[in-house]
Amino acid sequence: MGWSLVVPLKPLVRAKSRLSQAAGEEFRPRLALAFALDTVTAALACENVQDVVVVTDDRLAGERLAALGARIVPDTPGAGLNAALTHGAAVVRARRPGASVAALNADLPALRPAELELVLHSASLFPRAFLADAADIGTTLLTATSGAELEPAFGGASRARHLASGAREITGPQVSSVRRDVDTGEDLRAALALGVGPHTALQAPRLPPQVTASGA
């Protein structure tokens, strides 16, 4: 039995607001959708991922992600990121009570299935585990094996909160693509340097030169 991943996604009109300055307000929702499409595509290609549940109320994103094979769950709580993740995990375990669940950010456009597999293998050794983001401040992945609750504490300095909650930090494997979330223009440049998935790559030519220029 593989992992069930829970991916939260805001309505695109509100997603990735910090990218507006770098990418432009009108283009930002397209980037947010491209990030999510590449994230879910890579996650579904991971050998030890059984399914991906996307918690979102965005109709367009839901349709596009469902076409990839994700299960779309409405954000019934409507009470923010952590409530959405808890809801998604409950939906998974209502169908598979013994499921190992993982919360995965939707903004990992450079995600590589092999690197995600390494992280999930390490996480399987602990009841709860997490992976810090590239800045070592936030969190890109939080896991709970069978019998453990997810207890998400995402947002801001979530690395410290997940450590304090007793989750084990995964530090061994070199998995830069799993840690490279995108909130700012600088983050996007770093993701492009790693090599993004096809949906984000399709949008890249429309980005301003200051975002795509190497070393900018």
Short mmCIF file of C-alpha atoms in Angstrom, two decimals:
data_model
loop_
_atom_site.label_atom_id
_atom_site.label_comp_id
_atom_site.label_asym_id
_atom_site.label_seq_id
_atom_site.Cartn_x
_atom_site.Cartn_y
_atom_site.Cartn_z
CA MET A 1 0.00 0.00 0.00
CA GLY A 2 1.53 3.28 -1.10
CA TRP A 3 1.27 6.81 0.19
CA SER A 4 -1.72 9.07 -0.27
CA LEU A 5 -0.64 12.65 -0.86
CA VAL A 6 -2.83 15.60 0.09
CA VAL A 7 -2.14 18.74 -1.94
CA PRO A 8 -3.88 22.01 -0.93
CA LEU A 9 -4.55 24.65 -3.55
CA LYS A 10 -6.12 28.07 -3.00
CA PRO A 11 -8.48 29.48 -5.62
CA LEU A 12 -6.15 30.61 -8.39
CA VAL A 13 -7.29 34.22 -8.12
CA ARG A 14 -5.68 34.31 -4.65
CA ALA A 15 -2.80 31.87 -5.10
CA LYS A 16 0.88 32.89 -5.10
CA SER A 17 0.15 36.55 -4.33
CA ARG A 18 3.83 37.25 -3.61
CA LEU A 19 4.66 36.50 -7.24
CA SER A 20 2.65 39.46 -8.51
CA GLN A 21 5.61 41.82 -8.44
CA ALA A 22 7.86 39.45 -10.38
CA ALA A 23 5.39 37.93 -12.83
CA GLY A 24 2.52 40.39 -13.02
CA GLU A 25 -0.92 40.17 -11.45
CA GLU A 26 -2.68 38.82 -14.55
CA PHE A 27 -0.08 36.12 -15.20
CA ARG A 28 0.22 34.98 -11.57
CA PRO A 29 -2.85 32.64 -11.57
CA ARG A 30 -1.52 30.85 -14.67
CA LEU A 31 1.77 30.24 -12.92
CA ALA A 32 0.02 28.95 -9.81
CA LEU A 33 -1.92 26.47 -11.94
CA ALA A 34 1.22 25.41 -13.83
CA PHE A 35 3.05 24.81 -10.54
CA ALA A 36 0.21 22.63 -9.27
CA LEU A 37 -0.01 20.67 -12.51
CA ASP A 38 3.72 19.93 -12.48
CA THR A 39 3.65 19.05 -8.78
CA VAL A 40 0.77 16.59 -9.16
CA THR A 41 2.19 15.10 -12.38
CA ALA A 42 5.48 14.34 -10.64
CA ALA A 43 3.76 13.03 -7.50
CA LEU A 44 1.60 10.62 -9.49
CA ALA A 45 4.71 9.35 -11.28
CA CYS A 46 6.33 8.40 -7.96
CA GLU A 47 6.32 4.62 -7.54
CA ASN A 48 5.28 4.57 -3.89
CA VAL A 49 2.45 7.08 -4.28
CA GLN A 50 -0.92 5.36 -4.53
CA ASP A 51 -3.06 8.44 -5.04
CA VAL A 52 -3.14 12.23 -4.84
CA VAL A 53 -5.99 14.17 -3.28
CA VAL A 54 -6.16 17.87 -4.14
CA VAL A 55 -8.16 20.03 -1.74
CA THR A 56 -9.42 23.00 -3.71
CA ASP A 57 -12.52 25.01 -4.53
CA ASP A 58 -11.11 26.27 -7.82
CA ARG A 59 -13.18 24.81 -10.67
CA LEU A 60 -10.60 25.24 -13.43
CA ALA A 61 -7.75 23.85 -11.34
CA GLY A 62 -9.95 20.97 -10.20
CA GLU A 63 -10.82 20.03 -13.78
CA ARG A 64 -7.21 20.19 -14.97
CA LEU A 65 -5.84 18.25 -12.00
CA ALA A 66 -8.58 15.63 -12.17
CA ALA A 67 -7.63 15.06 -15.81
CA LEU A 68 -4.15 14.11 -14.60
CA GLY A 69 -5.62 11.49 -12.26
CA ALA A 70 -5.91 13.40 -8.98
CA ARG A 71 -8.98 13.13 -6.77
CA ILE A 72 -10.52 16.54 -6.15
CA VAL A 73 -11.98 17.29 -2.73
CA PRO A 74 -13.79 20.57 -1.96
CA ASP A 75 -12.31 22.68 0.82
CA THR A 76 -15.32 22.10 3.04
CA PRO A 77 -13.82 23.60 6.22
CA GLY A 78 -12.90 26.82 4.42
CA ALA A 79 -10.71 27.69 7.39
CA GLY A 80 -7.24 27.95 5.90
CA LEU A 81 -4.36 25.72 4.88
CA ASN A 82 -4.03 23.47 7.91
CA ALA A 83 -7.75 22.83 8.17
CA ALA A 84 -7.78 21.91 4.47
CA LEU A 85 -4.93 19.45 4.98
CA THR A 86 -6.60 17.86 8.01
CA HIS A 87 -9.80 17.53 5.99
CA GLY A 88 -7.96 15.96 3.06
CA ALA A 89 -6.25 13.43 5.32
CA ALA A 90 -9.61 12.53 6.88
CA VAL A 91 -11.11 11.98 3.42
CA VAL A 92 -8.24 9.65 2.54
CA ARG A 93 -8.59 7.63 5.72
CA ALA A 94 -12.36 7.40 5.44
CA ARG A 95 -11.68 5.30 2.37
CA ARG A 96 -8.41 3.67 3.53
CA PRO A 97 -8.26 3.71 7.36
CA GLY A 98 -4.68 2.49 7.50
CA ALA A 99 -3.30 4.84 4.87
CA SER A 100 0.00 6.60 5.22
CA VAL A 101 -0.70 10.22 4.33
CA ALA A 102 1.53 13.11 3.35
CA ALA A 103 0.80 16.80 2.91
CA LEU A 104 2.66 18.17 -0.09
CA ASN A 105 2.91 21.80 -1.22
CA ALA A 106 1.32 22.63 -4.57
CA ASP A 107 4.15 24.95 -5.62
CA LEU A 108 6.96 22.53 -6.45
CA PRO A 109 7.33 22.96 -10.23
CA ALA A 110 10.77 21.31 -10.34
CA LEU A 111 9.63 18.23 -8.40
CA ARG A 112 11.30 14.98 -9.46
CA PRO A 113 9.55 11.66 -8.74
CA ALA A 114 12.78 9.89 -7.78
CA GLU A 115 13.62 12.54 -5.17
CA LEU A 116 10.11 12.45 -3.75
CA GLU A 117 10.42 8.68 -3.49
CA LEU A 118 13.62 9.06 -1.45
CA VAL A 119 11.90 11.45 0.96
CA LEU A 120 8.86 9.22 1.38
CA HIS A 121 11.09 6.20 2.00
CA SER A 122 12.88 8.09 4.78
CA ALA A 123 9.56 9.29 6.18
CA SER A 124 8.20 5.74 6.34
CA LEU A 125 10.63 5.01 9.19
CA PHE A 126 8.89 7.43 11.58
CA PRO A 127 5.30 7.99 12.74
CA ARG A 128 5.49 11.63 11.64
CA ALA A 129 8.18 13.34 9.60
CA PHE A 130 8.71 16.48 7.56
CA LEU A 131 11.01 18.10 5.03
CA ALA A 132 12.03 21.75 5.38
CA ASP A 133 11.91 24.11 2.44
CA ALA A 134 15.02 25.43 0.71
CA ALA A 135 15.21 28.35 3.15
CA ASP A 136 15.10 26.03 6.20
CA ILE A 137 12.18 28.07 7.53
CA GLY A 138 9.03 26.51 6.14
CA THR A 139 7.91 23.00 5.24
CA THR A 140 7.21 21.41 1.87
CA LEU A 141 6.22 17.91 3.01
CA LEU A 142 4.69 16.50 6.22
CA THR A 143 3.96 12.81 6.65
CA ALA A 144 2.05 10.51 8.99
CA THR A 145 2.25 6.75 8.77
CA SER A 146 -0.59 4.41 9.64
CA GLY A 147 -2.01 5.15 13.09
CA ALA A 148 -0.45 8.62 13.38
CA GLU A 149 -2.29 11.90 12.87
CA LEU A 150 -0.91 14.41 10.39
CA GLU A 151 -1.17 17.46 12.73
CA PRO A 152 -0.19 20.05 10.12
CA ALA A 153 1.25 23.39 11.24
CA PHE A 154 2.10 24.96 7.88
CA GLY A 155 2.58 28.67 7.28
CA GLY A 156 5.53 30.95 8.01
CA ALA A 157 8.15 29.38 10.27
CA SER A 158 6.54 25.93 10.14
CA ARG A 159 9.84 24.04 10.36
CA ALA A 160 10.19 25.05 14.02
CA ARG A 161 6.56 24.20 14.77
CA HIS A 162 6.78 20.77 13.17
CA LEU A 163 9.99 20.06 15.09
CA ALA A 164 8.31 21.14 18.33
CA SER A 165 5.35 18.88 17.58
CA GLY A 166 7.60 15.82 17.62
CA ALA A 167 7.81 15.22 13.87
CA ARG A 168 11.19 13.91 12.69
CA GLU A 169 13.04 16.18 10.27
CA ILE A 170 14.30 14.45 7.12
CA THR A 171 17.83 15.69 6.42
CA GLY A 172 19.72 12.87 4.71
CA PRO A 173 18.92 12.66 1.01
CA GLN A 174 19.84 15.36 -1.49
CA VAL A 175 16.37 16.26 -2.70
CA SER A 176 16.51 19.89 -3.79
CA SER A 177 13.49 19.56 -6.07
CA VAL A 178 11.26 18.55 -3.14
CA ARG A 179 12.45 21.52 -1.09
CA ARG A 180 12.19 24.14 -3.84
CA ASP A 181 8.81 25.78 -3.30
CA VAL A 182 8.09 29.02 -5.14
CA ASP A 183 6.79 32.15 -3.42
CA THR A 184 8.93 34.91 -4.93
CA GLY A 185 10.68 35.80 -8.15
CA GLU A 186 13.97 34.64 -6.65
CA ASP A 187 12.40 31.27 -5.80
CA LEU A 188 11.13 30.97 -9.36
CA ARG A 189 14.58 31.65 -10.78
CA ALA A 190 15.98 28.91 -8.55
CA ALA A 191 13.28 26.47 -9.69
CA LEU A 192 13.93 27.29 -13.35
CA ALA A 193 17.63 26.63 -12.77
CA LEU A 194 16.79 23.19 -11.35
CA GLY A 195 14.59 22.41 -14.33
CA VAL A 196 10.83 22.74 -14.10
CA GLY A 197 8.09 20.47 -15.36
CA PRO A 198 6.38 20.89 -18.74
CA HIS A 199 3.48 23.06 -17.59
CA THR A 200 5.69 25.66 -15.94
CA ALA A 201 8.20 25.45 -18.80
CA LEU A 202 5.40 26.33 -21.21
CA GLN A 203 4.74 29.54 -19.24
CA ALA A 204 8.41 30.48 -18.78
CA PRO A 205 8.84 32.33 -22.13
CA ARG A 206 6.17 34.79 -20.98
CA LEU A 207 8.05 35.69 -17.81
CA PRO A 208 9.93 39.01 -17.62
CA PRO A 209 13.68 38.82 -18.40
CA GLN A 210 14.59 39.72 -14.81
CA VAL A 211 12.98 36.47 -13.66
CA THR A 212 14.40 34.14 -16.27
CA ALA A 213 17.89 35.67 -16.56
CA SER A 214 20.57 33.51 -14.96
CA GLY A 215 22.10 35.19 -11.94
CA ALA A 216 19.64 38.07 -12.09
#
